Amino acid sequence: MHGPLTVKNLLRYAKSPSATVKEVQGWIKSVRILKKMAFIDLSDGTSSQTLKIVVPRQDGTILKQLRTGQSLKIAEAIWKPTPTREQPFELEAKADDLKILGSVPENYPLQKKYHTLAFLRTLPTLKHRSNYLGALLRFRSIVENSLSEFFTSRDFTKTNPPILTAADCEGAGELFSVNAQSSKGNSDVNSYFGKSTYLTVSGQLHLEVLALALGRCWSLIPCFRAEESDTNRHLSEFWMLEAEISFVDDVRVLTSLVEDGIKHVVQSCLAQKTSIFPTIVPQEGAESPEMAIKLWEDIVNKSWPVLTYTEAISLLEKQHDSIQKFTFPPQWGQALQSEHEKWLASYFNAPVFVIDYPRDCKAFYMKQNSDGKTVACFDLVVPKMGEIVGGSIREDNYELLVQEMERRNMNMPSMEWYLSLRQNGSAPHGGFGLGLERLVAWLFGAQNVRDGVPFYRSANGSIEL
Amino acid sequence: MHGPLTVKNLLRYAKSPSATVKEVQGWIKSVRILKKMAFIDLSDGTSSQTLKIVVPRQDGTILKQLRTGQSLKIAEAIWKPTPTREQPFELEAKADDLKILGSVPENYPLQKKYHTLAFLRTLPTLKHRSNYLGALLRFRSIVENSLSEFFTSRDFTKTNPPILTAADCEGAGELFSVNAQSSKGNSDVNSYFGKSTYLTVSGQLHLEVLALALGRCWSLIPCFRAEESDTNRHLSEFWMLEAEISFVDDVRVLTSLVEDGIKHVVQSCLAQKTSIFPTIVPQEGAESPEMAIKLWEDIVNKSWPVLTYTEAISLLEKQHDSIQKFTFPPQWGQALQSEHEKWLASYFNAPVFVIDYPRDCKAFYMKQNSDGKTVACFDLVVPKMGEIVGGSIREDNYELLVQEMERRNMNMPSMEWYLSLRQNGSAPHGGFGLGLERLVAWLFGAQNVRDGVPFYRSANGSIEL
């Protein structure tokens, strides 16, 4: 027993229709009632395109009750080719064959007119029905599927590092702690697992365990940071794609992998570009479809520059000294600020890999370069969004890793398990983490990562549902 | 710049080799040194199959230092067809071209000999290197990819309900609560999001929001229950596949969807069955590959029975009264126990859908049937594992839903957002949740869901890493 025909399916088979279509269902996007005809745009959420329904007027029918937002069932309709119009067909139905399944109140907020993103965000149960945010969610799904294809084609195993963990991957602080809510009453702190338990900030350390067993693995898991920054690039709960690959000791293998992966995604997007975007996009906070598609073409056609941190600082200093001051003066040894990253990407008008950062700017597990000052790592910075991927070769030598952890005064006993990997069949390996909401928002031309996830959690944000 | 050749890739192109293969890397699974030759089985984790390496003996080389578990790099090897053996080729290398990348201590626990699953579970950083658990993780990846293909082919959007939530989906209790660990010191209970925040037990309620926007959506997210049961079917952190579909009011559309989806997965498994299983499986707690493949063939060849709860109770009562007593006597109105579910599945020797349970056995959101006693829901129960999927048509009528929630004394204000969906373009819809670890373990013939996830979290279990 099959489910109903979807609008996406009806549009896909537009060229070989049967004369009669049964049980078409969706939500009314707009309705216009003229003298002889009523015109309905119907969407069932499976496509950014709507079905055009034409209904000859009949008095005493439900036509006058139709309103935007209602769900509608059309028992039967006749397929009519419309070769001169954008959609190659329309469906003609009798008014008696229409049935309103669910109505809307008079003040239903998603009327046909244009809505700002700020307004839509105030409607957490309805906003996904807007053309733009609905399209953005479908886009995210395309991106996820395409990433999955890519990693499978490269012999990576999809896997699942844990969310509940005792490890604080980067020592970054800003953790969420977890307690069991006992059925007997108050929560008993830390008693359930016998020690302090946190939500993971990154699956990397666990992925390293798995990479030394499976060779190549990737994961897509929610990560959590109790961020205090409330920006358009930060979420408290975000999805992170991480990959880890063994028998690699050159950071350029990692940058090539990232470049190939994102290009693969963008190729998939280009292949279906006409159906991805809605016809109307918000006037603020969103690029036009034309701009996004131009971005995609640039992404696949260019080879992405790779420059060292030292080269990047030198470019930034030149800019700072001669042309335009940054808020934070660039200086060797300091982290790159978001303004620096964005400037670099816009200077090259392309995604840019910055590699070999100073060791003290980066995490303890990164492999030191032979210069004694930098580590074999990279960040991918892209125009407008800044950093979207970060990765490194990992230190696989036990003594060097212990030395670096001691230098940083880290808690060694809690990291015993991680260190032990370097004593048991250790192998050169490296990997990276990619913020999925940042990738999705950047590629779609959306300027706020909050719109890249259906229900966002952020600093100063409340949890309404 | 590309990463190294994988063993999987080498095996895949076995029929058109180049004469010389460069930079083969992996871990030694076993090594035998004979008078004239040394034989090495090498795995890089990308396949259950190993590469056979033959090395002519030379004195004064590293051959005698080789041990199981070490990572090894072979600079160059010559491809030699071996048409009479299972693997159609072997690689011959000179001893001088071997380099040990990472050694192992004398007491490295994963020697060639057979290991029990109970023993492997005591090695959380090494167990995934065992033939059986490595194969099980690769299998999980195949299952995830295949599910993703299936839902895409049916026009479902992959989406992400939130993990941090204020909603307690089923009122089931056993929640984990979440607090921000402020960088200033002690955690300040509930202050970060302004209200009590929990880890989700199910994404369903949020997926309903999305199904009424996107028409069809699915998700694969970690869910959390502070279970007190410590069984081979329960985890505190588990991955749940959930799907929700609009414009469906018949539970049999849902059961068909589940049956089609799982059959699609099993077809993918059958297509690559020779490479999935390891040659040796543990003697306890695991089925043989032959038994698993027999199960797969049964799954795809049979049409799965659908019986009502009432019919199921009648069968169970007959069994209980005449042949074999259950620990819990079956009785109309009571939930089915795991022993009942397993018996039903073994009676039909197939996955069985049980539909139309009594309303008080099930959650508040399920649509009531016209008999006034039962709800339009289903559980899928399978041999040995019991329930692996549960779903229902959801009550889409506002008044009926309010009435049922009041009958259950539920906290209405906190569910206002959920109820409001029934007032704004409501449409018939339904969905289901599938426990991924249960599906993976069942299909692979593993008897404990703990082995279906790389790092398990369970009641009475500690978090070592």
CSV table of C-alpha atoms in Angstrom, one decimal, chain A residues 1-6 8-9 12 25-27 43-47 69-73 101-105 108-109 124-126 128-129 133-135 137-138 140-141 144-145 148-149 152-167 173-184 187 192-195 197-199 206-207 209-216 218 220-222 224-228 236-237 239 245-250 252-254 256-257 260 396 414 417-418 420-428 436-437 452-455 457-465, chain B residues 1-6 8-9 12 25-27 43-47 69-73 101-105 108-109 124-126 128-129 133-135 137-138 140-141 144-145 148-149 152-167 173-184 187 192-195 197-199 206-207 209-216 218 220-222 224-228 236-237 239 245-250 252-254 256-257 260 396 414 417-418 420-428 436-437 452-455 457-465:
chain,number,residue,atom,x,y,z
A,1,MET,CA,0.0,0.0,0.0
A,2,HIS,CA,1.6,3.2,-1.2
A,3,GLY,CA,1.5,6.7,0.1
A,4,PRO,CA,0.1,9.6,-1.9
A,5,LEU,CA,1.7,11.0,-5.1
A,6,THR,CA,4.1,13.8,-4.3
A,8,LYS,CA,7.9,16.4,-6.7
A,9,ASN,CA,6.9,13.2,-8.4
A,12,ARG,CA,9.3,14.8,-12.4
A,25,GLN,CA,-2.8,16.9,-1.7
A,26,GLY,CA,-0.9,19.8,-0.4
A,27,TRP,CA,-1.2,23.2,1.2
A,43,SER,CA,2.7,22.8,-2.5
A,44,ASP,CA,3.2,19.6,-0.5
A,45,GLY,CA,6.6,20.6,0.7
A,46,THR,CA,8.5,18.1,-1.4
A,47,SER,CA,9.6,20.7,-4.0
A,69,GLY,CA,-2.2,27.8,4.4
A,70,GLN,CA,-5.1,25.4,4.3
A,71,SER,CA,-4.4,21.8,3.5
A,72,LEU,CA,-6.4,20.6,0.5
A,73,LYS,CA,-7.3,17.3,-1.0
A,101,LEU,CA,-8.5,18.9,5.2
A,102,GLY,CA,-7.3,21.5,7.7
A,103,SER,CA,-8.2,25.1,7.9
A,104,VAL,CA,-6.3,28.2,9.2
A,105,PRO,CA,-7.4,31.0,11.5
A,108,TYR,CA,-2.7,32.9,9.8
A,109,PRO,CA,0.7,34.7,9.6
A,124,PRO,CA,9.1,28.4,15.1
A,125,THR,CA,6.2,26.0,14.2
A,126,LEU,CA,5.3,27.7,10.9
A,128,HIS,CA,9.5,26.1,7.6
A,129,ARG,CA,6.4,26.5,5.4
A,133,LEU,CA,13.2,28.4,4.7
A,134,GLY,CA,11.5,25.3,3.2
A,135,ALA,CA,13.9,25.4,0.3
A,137,LEU,CA,15.9,22.7,4.5
A,138,ARG,CA,15.5,20.7,1.3
A,140,ARG,CA,20.5,20.9,3.5
A,141,SER,CA,19.2,17.4,2.8
A,144,GLU,CA,24.0,15.7,3.5
A,145,ASN,CA,23.2,13.1,0.9
A,148,SER,CA,27.5,10.7,2.2
A,149,GLU,CA,28.0,9.7,-1.4
A,152,THR,CA,31.5,6.2,0.5
A,153,SER,CA,33.2,6.6,-2.8
A,154,ARG,CA,36.5,7.2,-0.9
A,155,ASP,CA,36.1,4.0,1.2
A,156,PHE,CA,35.3,5.9,4.4
A,157,THR,CA,33.1,4.1,7.0
A,158,LYS,CA,30.3,6.2,8.4
A,159,THR,CA,30.4,5.9,12.2
A,160,ASN,CA,29.2,7.4,15.4
A,161,PRO,CA,31.4,8.8,18.1
A,162,PRO,CA,29.5,9.2,21.4
A,163,ILE,CA,27.6,12.3,22.4
A,164,LEU,CA,27.9,11.7,26.2
A,165,THR,CA,31.5,11.8,27.1
A,166,ALA,CA,33.9,12.4,29.9
A,167,ALA,CA,36.5,14.0,27.6
A,173,GLY,CA,35.6,25.0,28.4
A,174,GLU,CA,32.0,26.1,27.6
A,175,LEU,CA,30.7,22.6,28.2
A,176,PHE,CA,27.2,21.4,28.9
A,177,SER,CA,27.0,18.9,31.7
A,178,VAL,CA,24.5,16.1,31.9
A,179,ASN,CA,22.7,14.5,34.8
A,180,ALA,CA,20.2,11.7,35.0
A,181,GLN,CA,16.8,13.0,36.2
A,182,SER,CA,16.0,10.1,38.5
A,183,SER,CA,12.4,9.0,38.6
A,184,LYS,CA,12.6,9.2,42.4
A,187,SER,CA,18.7,14.7,39.9
A,192,TYR,CA,24.4,7.7,36.6
A,193,PHE,CA,27.7,7.1,34.8
A,194,GLY,CA,29.8,7.3,37.9
A,195,LYS,CA,31.7,10.5,36.8
A,197,THR,CA,29.5,13.6,32.0
A,198,TYR,CA,29.4,16.2,29.3
A,199,LEU,CA,27.9,16.7,25.8
A,206,HIS,CA,37.0,9.0,19.5
A,207,LEU,CA,37.2,9.1,15.7
A,209,VAL,CA,40.3,5.4,17.9
A,210,LEU,CA,38.2,4.3,15.0
A,211,ALA,CA,40.5,5.5,12.3
A,212,LEU,CA,43.2,3.3,13.7
A,213,ALA,CA,40.8,0.4,13.3
A,214,LEU,CA,38.7,1.2,10.2
A,215,GLY,CA,41.4,3.2,8.4
A,216,ARG,CA,39.1,5.9,7.2
A,218,TRP,CA,33.6,9.9,9.0
A,220,LEU,CA,27.9,13.6,11.3
A,221,ILE,CA,26.9,14.2,14.9
A,222,PRO,CA,25.4,17.1,17.0
A,224,PHE,CA,27.5,21.3,21.8
A,225,ARG,CA,29.2,24.4,23.1
A,226,ALA,CA,27.8,26.7,25.7
A,227,GLU,CA,28.9,29.6,23.7
A,228,GLU,CA,28.8,33.1,25.1
A,236,SER,CA,25.0,26.1,21.0
A,237,GLU,CA,23.9,22.9,19.2
A,239,TRP,CA,26.0,19.4,13.5
A,245,ILE,CA,42.1,9.1,7.8
A,246,SER,CA,45.1,6.9,8.6
A,247,PHE,CA,48.4,6.6,6.8
A,248,VAL,CA,48.4,10.3,5.9
A,249,ASP,CA,51.2,12.6,7.1
A,250,ASP,CA,50.8,15.5,4.7
A,252,ARG,CA,47.8,18.7,1.7
A,253,VAL,CA,46.2,15.3,1.5
A,254,LEU,CA,43.6,16.6,3.9
A,256,SER,CA,42.6,18.0,-1.2
A,257,LEU,CA,40.1,15.7,0.4
A,260,ASP,CA,37.2,17.4,-3.5
A,396,ASP,CA,51.2,10.0,16.4
A,414,SER,CA,42.1,11.4,32.0
A,417,TRP,CA,43.2,6.1,26.8
A,418,TYR,CA,44.0,8.7,24.0
A,420,SER,CA,47.6,4.6,24.6
A,421,LEU,CA,46.7,4.8,20.9
A,422,ARG,CA,50.3,6.0,20.3
A,423,GLN,CA,51.7,2.8,21.9
A,424,ASN,CA,49.5,0.3,20.1
A,425,GLY,CA,50.0,0.1,16.4
A,426,SER,CA,50.1,3.9,16.0
A,427,ALA,CA,50.1,5.2,12.5
A,428,PRO,CA,50.3,8.7,10.9
A,436,LEU,CA,27.5,21.7,8.6
A,437,GLU,CA,25.2,24.7,9.2
A,452,GLY,CA,20.5,26.3,8.3
A,453,VAL,CA,19.0,24.1,11.0
A,454,PRO,CA,15.2,23.7,11.7
A,455,PHE,CA,15.2,24.6,15.4
A,457,ARG,CA,19.7,26.7,20.0
A,458,SER,CA,21.9,29.7,20.7
A,459,ALA,CA,23.3,31.9,23.4
A,460,ASN,CA,20.5,34.2,24.7
A,461,GLY,CA,18.0,32.1,22.8
A,462,SER,CA,15.2,30.4,24.5
A,463,ILE,CA,13.9,26.9,23.9
A,464,GLU,CA,10.3,27.4,23.0
A,465,LEU,CA,9.8,23.9,21.7
B,1,MET,CA,47.2,15.2,-3.8
B,2,HIS,CA,45.5,11.9,-3.0
B,3,GLY,CA,45.6,9.7,0.0
B,4,PRO,CA,47.0,6.2,0.0
B,5,LEU,CA,45.6,3.3,-1.9
B,6,THR,CA,43.1,1.4,0.3
B,8,LYS,CA,39.4,-2.2,-0.4
B,9,ASN,CA,40.4,-0.4,-3.5
B,12,ARG,CA,38.2,-4.1,-6.0
B,25,GLN,CA,49.9,0.3,4.4
B,26,GLY,CA,47.9,-1.4,7.1
B,27,TRP,CA,48.1,-3.3,10.3
B,43,SER,CA,44.4,-5.1,6.9
B,44,ASP,CA,43.8,-1.3,6.7
B,45,GLY,CA,40.3,-1.5,8.1
B,46,THR,CA,38.5,-0.6,4.9
B,47,SER,CA,37.5,-4.3,4.2
B,69,GLY,CA,49.0,-5.3,15.6
B,70,GLN,CA,51.9,-3.3,14.2
B,71,SER,CA,51.3,-0.8,11.5
B,72,LEU,CA,53.4,-1.5,8.5
B,73,LYS,CA,54.3,0.4,5.3
B,101,LEU,CA,55.3,2.6,11.5
B,102,GLY,CA,54.0,1.9,14.9
B,103,SER,CA,54.8,-1.1,17.2
B,104,VAL,CA,52.9,-2.8,19.9
B,105,PRO,CA,53.8,-3.9,23.4
B,108,TYR,CA,49.2,-6.5,22.9
B,109,PRO,CA,45.8,-8.1,23.7
B,124,PRO,CA,37.3,0.2,24.3
B,125,THR,CA,40.2,1.6,22.4
B,126,LEU,CA,41.2,-1.6,20.6
B,128,HIS,CA,37.2,-2.2,16.8
B,129,ARG,CA,40.3,-3.7,15.3
B,133,LEU,CA,33.5,-5.7,15.6
B,134,GLY,CA,35.3,-4.0,12.7
B,135,ALA,CA,33.0,-5.8,10.2
B,137,LEU,CA,30.9,-1.2,12.2
B,138,ARG,CA,31.4,-1.3,8.4
B,140,ARG,CA,26.4,-0.3,10.1
B,141,SER,CA,27.7,2.2,7.6
B,144,GLU,CA,22.9,3.9,7.1
B,145,ASN,CA,23.9,4.6,3.5
B,148,SER,CA,19.5,7.3,3.1
B,149,GLU,CA,19.1,6.1,-0.5
B,152,THR,CA,15.7,10.0,-0.9
B,153,SER,CA,14.0,7.8,-3.6
B,154,ARG,CA,10.7,8.3,-1.8
B,155,ASP,CA,11.0,12.2,-1.8
B,156,PHE,CA,11.7,12.5,2.0
B,157,THR,CA,13.8,15.4,3.2
B,158,LYS,CA,16.6,14.5,5.6
B,159,THR,CA,16.3,16.8,8.5
B,160,ASN,CA,17.4,17.5,12.1
B,161,PRO,CA,15.1,17.8,15.1
B,162,PRO,CA,16.9,19.3,18.1
B,163,ILE,CA,18.7,17.3,20.7
B,164,LEU,CA,18.3,20.0,23.4
B,165,THR,CA,14.7,20.3,24.2
B,166,ALA,CA,12.1,21.4,26.7
B,167,ALA,CA,9.7,18.7,25.6
B,173,GLY,CA,10.4,10.1,32.5
B,174,GLU,CA,14.0,8.8,32.6
B,175,LEU,CA,15.3,12.0,31.2
B,176,PHE,CA,18.8,13.4,31.2
B,177,SER,CA,18.9,17.1,32.1
B,178,VAL,CA,21.5,19.6,30.7
B,179,ASN,CA,23.2,22.6,32.3
B,180,ALA,CA,25.7,25.0,31.1
B,181,GLN,CA,29.1,24.6,32.8
B,182,SER,CA,29.9,28.3,33.1
B,183,SER,CA,33.5,29.2,32.7
B,184,LYS,CA,33.1,31.2,36.0
B,187,SER,CA,27.1,25.2,36.8
B,192,TYR,CA,21.6,29.1,29.9
B,193,PHE,CA,18.3,28.6,28.1
B,194,GLY,CA,16.0,30.1,30.7
B,195,LYS,CA,14.2,26.9,31.4
B,197,THR,CA,16.5,21.7,29.3
B,198,TYR,CA,16.7,18.0,28.5
B,199,LEU,CA,18.3,15.6,26.0
B,206,HIS,CA,9.5,18.3,16.1
B,207,LEU,CA,9.4,16.1,13.0
B,209,VAL,CA,6.2,20.4,12.7
B,210,LEU,CA,8.5,19.7,9.7
B,211,ALA,CA,6.2,17.1,8.1
B,212,LEU,CA,3.5,19.8,7.9
B,213,ALA,CA,6.0,22.0,6.0
B,214,LEU,CA,8.1,19.5,4.0
B,215,GLY,CA,5.5,16.9,3.5
B,216,ARG,CA,7.8,14.0,4.2
B,218,TRP,CA,13.2,11.7,8.1
B,220,LEU,CA,18.7,10.0,12.2
B,221,ILE,CA,19.6,11.5,15.6
B,222,PRO,CA,21.0,10.3,18.9
B,224,PHE,CA,18.8,9.5,25.3
B,225,ARG,CA,17.0,7.6,28.0
B,226,ALA,CA,18.3,7.3,31.5
B,227,GLU,CA,17.2,3.7,31.4
B,228,GLU,CA,17.2,1.7,34.5
B,236,SER,CA,21.2,5.1,27.4
B,237,GLU,CA,22.4,6.8,24.1
B,239,TRP,CA,20.5,6.4,17.3
B,245,ILE,CA,4.7,11.6,6.3
B,246,SER,CA,1.8,13.9,5.6
B,247,PHE,CA,-1.5,13.1,3.8
B,248,VAL,CA,-1.5,9.6,5.2
B,249,ASP,CA,-4.3,8.3,7.4
B,250,ASP,CA,-3.9,4.5,7.1
B,252,ARG,CA,-0.9,0.2,6.5
B,253,VAL,CA,0.8,2.9,4.4
B,254,LEU,CA,3.3,3.2,7.3
B,256,SER,CA,4.5,-0.8,3.8
B,257,LEU,CA,7.0,2.0,4.0
B,260,ASP,CA,10.0,-1.5,1.8
B,396,ASP,CA,-4.6,15.6,13.7
B,414,SER,CA,3.9,23.3,27.6
B,417,TRP,CA,3.0,24.7,20.3
B,418,TYR,CA,2.3,21.1,19.4
B,420,SER,CA,-1.3,24.7,17.5
B,421,LEU,CA,-0.2,22.5,14.5
B,422,ARG,CA,-3.8,21.1,14.6
B,423,GLN,CA,-5.2,24.6,14.1
B,424,ASN,CA,-3.0,25.8,11.3
B,425,GLY,CA,-3.4,23.8,8.1
B,426,SER,CA,-3.5,20.5,9.9
B,427,ALA,CA,-3.3,17.4,7.7
B,428,PRO,CA,-3.5,13.7,8.4
B,436,LEU,CA,19.2,1.8,14.6
B,437,GLU,CA,21.4,-0.3,16.9
B,452,GLY,CA,26.2,-2.1,17.2
B,453,VAL,CA,27.6,1.3,18.2
B,454,PRO,CA,31.3,2.0,18.6
B,455,PHE,CA,31.2,3.4,22.2
B,457,ARG,CA,26.5,4.1,27.0
B,458,SER,CA,24.3,2.0,29.2
B,459,ALA,CA,22.8,1.7,32.7
B,460,ASN,CA,25.5,0.6,35.1
B,461,GLY,CA,28.1,1.2,32.5
B,462,SER,CA,30.9,3.6,33.0
B,463,ILE,CA,32.2,6.2,30.6
B,464,GLU,CA,35.8,5.4,30.3
B,465,LEU,CA,36.4,7.5,27.3
